[in-house]
mmCIF file of C-alpha atoms in Angstrom:
data_model
loop_
_atom_site.group_PDB
_atom_site.id
_atom_site.type_symbol
_atom_site.label_atom_id
_atom_site.label_comp_id
_atom_site.label_asym_id
_atom_site.label_seq_id
_atom_site.Cartn_x
_atom_site.Cartn_y
_atom_site.Cartn_z
ATOM 1 C CA UNK L 8 -0.018 0.017 -0.019
ATOM 2 C CA UNK L 9 2.815 2.284 0.824
ATOM 3 C CA UNK L 10 4.539 1.339 -2.207
ATOM 4 C CA UNK L 11 1.784 2.186 -4.279
ATOM 5 C CA UNK L 12 1.311 5.374 -2.642
ATOM 6 C CA UNK L 13 4.791 6.265 -3.143
ATOM 7 C CA UNK L 14 4.621 5.352 -6.975
ATOM 8 C CA UNK L 15 1.310 7.378 -7.322
ATOM 9 C CA UNK L 16 3.114 10.322 -5.718
ATOM 10 C CA UNK L 17 6.033 10.074 -7.990
ATOM 11 C CA UNK L 18 3.953 9.728 -11.085
ATOM 12 C CA UNK L 19 1.759 12.563 -9.989
ATOM 13 C CA UNK L 20 4.844 14.744 -9.315
ATOM 14 C CA UNK L 21 6.261 14.039 -12.697
ATOM 15 C CA UNK L 22 2.789 14.424 -14.397
ATOM 16 C CA UNK L 23 2.973 18.052 -13.830
ATOM 17 C CA UNK L 24 5.685 19.923 -15.614
ATOM 18 C CA UNK L 25 7.813 22.159 -13.562
ATOM 19 C CA UNK L 26 8.939 25.676 -14.806
ATOM 20 C CA UNK L 27 12.689 26.303 -15.268
ATOM 21 C CA UNK L 28 14.571 29.328 -16.124
ATOM 22 C CA UNK L 29 18.018 29.271 -17.547
ATOM 23 C CA UNK L 30 20.184 31.890 -15.818
ATOM 24 C CA UNK L 31 23.934 31.007 -15.877
ATOM 25 C CA UNK L 32 22.985 27.171 -15.680
ATOM 26 C CA UNK L 33 20.674 27.745 -12.588
ATOM 27 C CA UNK L 34 17.410 26.044 -12.776
ATOM 28 C CA UNK L 35 14.596 26.641 -10.248
ATOM 29 C CA UNK L 36 10.990 25.089 -9.681
ATOM 30 C CA UNK L 37 8.267 25.743 -6.986
ATOM 31 C CA UNK L 38 9.680 23.295 -4.152
ATOM 32 C CA UNK L 39 6.854 24.545 -1.796
ATOM 33 C CA UNK L 40 4.186 23.761 -3.872
ATOM 34 C CA UNK L 41 5.736 20.469 -4.569
ATOM 35 C CA UNK L 42 5.931 19.772 -0.673
ATOM 36 C CA UNK L 43 2.497 20.601 -0.224
ATOM 37 C CA UNK L 44 1.296 18.253 -3.084
ATOM 38 C CA UNK L 45 3.212 15.264 -1.328
ATOM 39 C CA UNK L 46 1.614 16.085 2.119
ATOM 40 C CA UNK L 47 -1.725 16.028 0.303
ATOM 41 C CA UNK L 48 -0.804 12.616 -1.059
ATOM 42 C CA UNK L 49 -0.440 11.340 2.822
ATOM 43 C CA UNK L 50 3.300 12.104 3.479
ATOM 44 C CA UNK L 51 4.417 14.248 6.318
ATOM 45 C CA UNK L 52 6.515 17.460 6.073
ATOM 46 C CA UNK L 53 9.819 15.572 6.705
ATOM 47 C CA UNK L 54 9.105 12.888 4.084
ATOM 48 C CA UNK L 55 7.909 15.330 1.596
ATOM 49 C CA UNK L 56 10.842 17.558 2.177
ATOM 50 C CA UNK L 57 13.192 14.381 1.976
ATOM 51 C CA UNK L 58 11.753 13.471 -1.417
ATOM 52 C CA UNK L 59 11.741 17.030 -2.679
ATOM 53 C CA UNK L 60 15.461 17.467 -2.028
ATOM 54 C CA UNK L 61 16.348 14.126 -3.616
ATOM 55 C CA UNK L 62 14.252 14.941 -6.577
ATOM 56 C CA UNK L 63 15.745 18.409 -6.816
ATOM 57 C CA UNK L 64 19.281 16.895 -6.678
ATOM 58 C CA UNK L 65 18.379 14.541 -9.483
ATOM 59 C CA UNK L 66 16.773 17.046 -11.681
ATOM 60 C CA UNK L 67 19.646 19.398 -11.083
ATOM 61 C CA UNK L 68 22.145 16.848 -11.940
ATOM 62 C CA UNK L 69 20.228 15.810 -15.008
ATOM 63 C CA UNK L 70 19.930 19.457 -16.124
ATOM 64 C CA UNK L 71 23.603 19.951 -15.512
ATOM 65 C CA UNK L 72 24.403 16.803 -17.598
ATOM 66 C CA UNK L 73 22.157 18.152 -20.518
ATOM 67 C CA UNK L 74 23.358 21.607 -20.492
ATOM 68 C CA UNK L 75 27.040 20.206 -20.576
ATOM 69 C CA UNK L 76 26.646 18.781 -23.730
ATOM 70 C CA UNK L 77 24.650 21.657 -25.211
ATOM 71 C CA UNK L 78 26.199 24.711 -26.875
ATOM 72 C CA UNK L 79 24.922 28.207 -26.813
ATOM 73 C CA UNK L 80 23.754 30.121 -29.957
ATOM 74 C CA UNK L 81 26.961 32.093 -30.110
ATOM 75 C CA UNK L 82 29.007 28.984 -29.867
ATOM 76 C CA UNK L 83 26.981 27.337 -32.710
ATOM 77 C CA UNK L 84 27.374 30.422 -34.917
ATOM 78 C CA UNK L 85 31.208 30.542 -34.101
ATOM 79 C CA UNK L 86 31.427 26.807 -35.011
ATOM 80 C CA UNK L 87 29.260 27.355 -38.164
ATOM 81 C CA UNK L 88 31.591 30.240 -39.036
ATOM 82 C CA UNK L 89 34.630 28.202 -38.388
ATOM 83 C CA UNK L 90 33.202 25.360 -40.473
ATOM 84 C CA UNK L 91 32.534 27.786 -43.275
ATOM 85 C CA UNK L 92 36.189 29.320 -43.112
ATOM 86 C CA UNK L 93 37.440 25.815 -42.957
ATOM 87 C CA UNK L 94 35.261 24.841 -46.134
ATOM 88 C CA UNK L 95 36.389 28.042 -47.765
ATOM 89 C CA UNK L 96 39.970 27.306 -47.029
ATOM 90 C CA UNK L 97 39.557 23.755 -48.192
ATOM 91 C CA UNK L 98 37.747 24.777 -51.353
ATOM 92 C CA UNK L 99 40.688 27.397 -52.129
ATOM 93 C CA UNK L 100 43.243 24.568 -51.394
ATOM 94 C CA UNK L 101 41.353 22.350 -53.792
ATOM 95 C CA UNK L 102 41.157 24.853 -56.347
ATOM 96 C CA UNK L 103 44.689 25.656 -56.054
ATOM 97 C CA UNK L 104 45.666 21.856 -56.152
ATOM 98 C CA UNK L 105 43.411 21.601 -59.180
ATOM 99 C CA UNK L 106 44.894 24.580 -60.860
ATOM 100 C CA UNK L 107 48.500 23.273 -60.115
ATOM 101 C CA UNK L 108 47.498 19.767 -61.319
ATOM 102 C CA UNK L 109 46.221 21.329 -64.611
ATOM 103 C CA UNK L 110 49.338 23.477 -64.981
ATOM 104 C CA UNK L 111 51.325 20.322 -64.407
ATOM 105 C CA UNK L 112 49.437 18.190 -66.772
ATOM 106 C CA UNK L 113 49.664 20.984 -69.323
ATOM 107 C CA UNK L 114 53.341 21.283 -68.852
ATOM 108 C CA UNK L 115 53.576 17.483 -69.238
ATOM 109 C CA UNK L 116 51.424 17.413 -72.155
ATOM 110 C CA UNK L 117 53.374 20.343 -73.959
ATOM 111 C CA UNK L 118 56.614 18.331 -72.863
ATOM 112 C CA UNK L 119 55.133 15.099 -74.411
ATOM 113 C CA UNK L 120 54.245 17.022 -77.651
ATOM 114 C CA UNK L 121 57.649 18.672 -78.022
ATOM 115 C CA UNK L 122 59.353 15.188 -77.483
ATOM 116 C CA UNK L 123 56.916 13.617 -80.150
ATOM 117 C CA UNK L 124 57.782 16.462 -82.563
ATOM 118 C CA UNK L 125 61.637 15.700 -81.863
ATOM 119 C CA UNK L 126 61.074 12.007 -82.261
ATOM 120 C CA UNK L 127 59.048 12.586 -85.728
ATOM 121 C CA UNK L 128 61.887 14.810 -86.822
ATOM 122 C CA UNK L 129 64.540 12.266 -86.077
ATOM 123 C CA UNK L 130 62.439 9.548 -87.685
ATOM 124 C CA UNK L 131 62.213 11.783 -90.841
ATOM 125 C CA UNK L 132 65.868 12.342 -90.863
ATOM 126 C CA UNK L 133 66.608 8.705 -90.412
ATOM 127 C CA UNK L 134 64.229 7.797 -93.174
ATOM 128 C CA UNK L 135 65.817 10.533 -95.314
ATOM 129 C CA UNK L 136 69.222 8.985 -94.609
ATOM 130 C CA UNK L 137 68.066 5.422 -95.182
ATOM 131 C CA UNK L 138 66.540 6.300 -98.587
ATOM 132 C CA UNK L 139 69.699 8.307 -99.606
ATOM 133 C CA UNK L 140 71.848 5.150 -98.589
ATOM 134 C CA UNK L 141 69.421 2.898 -100.465
ATOM 135 C CA UNK L 142 69.576 5.214 -103.525
ATOM 136 C CA UNK L 143 73.288 5.530 -103.433
ATOM 137 C CA UNK L 144 73.711 1.661 -103.211
ATOM 138 C CA UNK L 145 71.226 1.242 -105.907
ATOM 139 C CA UNK L 146 73.251 3.764 -108.044
ATOM 140 C CA UNK L 147 76.467 1.978 -107.192
ATOM 141 C CA UNK L 148 75.101 -1.399 -108.151
ATOM 142 C CA UNK L 149 73.507 0.043 -111.252
ATOM 143 C CA UNK L 150 77.000 1.524 -112.177
ATOM 144 C CA UNK L 151 78.651 -1.818 -111.177
ATOM 145 C CA UNK L 152 76.193 -3.645 -113.378
ATOM 146 C CA UNK L 153 76.921 -1.142 -116.205
ATOM 147 C CA UNK L 154 80.573 -1.606 -115.844
ATOM 148 C CA UNK L 155 80.086 -5.317 -115.886
ATOM 149 C CA UNK L 156 77.771 -5.007 -118.981
ATOM 150 C CA UNK L 157 80.367 -2.696 -120.593
ATOM 151 C CA UNK L 158 83.099 -5.159 -119.815
ATOM 152 C CA UNK L 159 81.033 -8.106 -121.246
ATOM 153 C CA UNK L 160 80.246 -6.156 -124.365
ATOM 154 C CA UNK L 161 83.961 -5.316 -124.814
ATOM 155 C CA UNK L 162 84.736 -8.948 -124.309
ATOM 156 C CA UNK L 163 82.056 -9.866 -126.708
ATOM 157 C CA UNK L 164 83.328 -7.488 -129.153
ATOM 158 C CA UNK L 165 86.914 -8.652 -128.851
ATOM 159 C CA UNK L 166 85.637 -12.141 -129.448
ATOM 160 C CA UNK L 167 83.661 -11.092 -132.414
ATOM 161 C CA UNK L 168 86.771 -9.206 -133.588
ATOM 162 C CA UNK L 169 88.957 -12.354 -133.081
ATOM 163 C CA UNK L 170 86.465 -14.507 -134.815
ATOM 164 C CA UNK L 171 86.214 -12.258 -137.772
ATOM 165 C CA UNK L 172 90.139 -12.116 -137.950
ATOM 166 C CA UNK L 173 89.963 -15.898 -137.847
ATOM 167 C CA UNK L 174 87.543 -15.999 -140.473
ATOM 168 C CA UNK L 175 89.546 -13.621 -142.515
ATOM 169 C CA UNK L 176 92.653 -15.438 -142.042
ATOM 170 C CA UNK L 177 90.854 -18.653 -142.822
ATOM 171 C CA UNK L 178 89.391 -17.203 -145.905
ATOM 172 C CA UNK L 179 92.979 -15.904 -146.975
ATOM 173 C CA UNK L 180 94.424 -19.238 -146.306
ATOM 174 C CA UNK L 181 91.635 -20.938 -148.404
ATOM 175 C CA UNK L 182 92.199 -18.377 -151.135
ATOM 176 C CA UNK L 183 95.944 -19.017 -150.980
ATOM 177 C CA UNK L 184 95.356 -22.886 -150.890
ATOM 178 C CA UNK L 185 92.938 -22.504 -153.954
ATOM 179 C CA UNK L 186 95.734 -20.495 -155.807
ATOM 180 C CA UNK L 187 98.417 -22.958 -154.975
ATOM 181 C CA UNK L 188 96.108 -25.939 -155.888
ATOM 182 C CA UNK L 189 95.200 -24.205 -159.065
ATOM 183 C CA UNK L 190 98.842 -23.577 -160.003
ATOM 184 C CA UNK L 191 99.658 -27.192 -159.057
ATOM 185 C CA UNK L 192 96.817 -28.447 -161.392
ATOM 186 C CA UNK L 193 98.036 -26.023 -164.176
ATOM 187 C CA UNK L 194 101.479 -27.226 -163.688
ATOM 188 C CA UNK L 195 100.423 -30.792 -163.622
ATOM 189 C CA UNK L 196 98.268 -30.407 -166.571
ATOM 190 C CA UNK L 197 100.840 -28.813 -168.545
ATOM 191 C CA UNK L 198 103.222 -31.399 -167.534
ATOM 192 C CA UNK L 199 101.009 -34.093 -168.675
ATOM 193 C CA UNK L 200 100.233 -32.296 -171.909
ATOM 194 C CA UNK L 201 103.882 -32.070 -172.500
ATOM 195 C CA UNK L 202 104.429 -35.677 -171.784
ATOM 196 C CA UNK L 203 101.469 -36.649 -174.091
ATOM 197 C CA UNK L 204 102.886 -34.371 -176.953
ATOM 198 C CA UNK L 205 106.137 -36.042 -176.635
ATOM 199 C CA UNK L 206 104.888 -39.314 -176.608
ATOM 200 C CA UNK L 207 102.834 -38.763 -179.613
ATOM 201 C CA UNK L 208 105.895 -37.392 -181.280
ATOM 202 C CA UNK L 209 107.768 -40.369 -180.658
ATOM 203 C CA UNK L 210 105.157 -42.523 -181.994
ATOM 204 C CA UNK L 211 105.019 -40.608 -185.215
#
């Protein structure tokens, strides 16, 4: 019965809100009215005051705990301003980093383009030198082939000349042989005729 009464008094005490005013973290409520209410619930003054004191300590401790985690409007505005400043600084740093990165990328790109141009120029020069070397080799080979062809032609001409000379000599030899043979035949026929005439003369 006493426990039920105590619980009823606690619930009735908390059912009615108390008025608190925030002045330098000091919170107050009407303790006298609260004590009178406890007395109406059947408690004597000593019990009511004891409960009120305990309640006041608990409420004050709770309020102190809550207010210790709360910030004032000025502190909140200061924190927001600090965050805005930090955000602006971070944004500026990011923009600077981005600008530096873009400048670095542009510099790297320009350097790569310059290197590519140098490489292209070197390749063009190398191709030109190679083509010139190939042309020179071809011209030398053509000259060598022309020289060899000229030499072959000279050799062929020399052979033709020797053949013609041999043919001419052979013709001359044949003509001489013909003349000698003709002379021999003429002499032989003449001798035979003379012998025949001498033989006929002796027969007559």
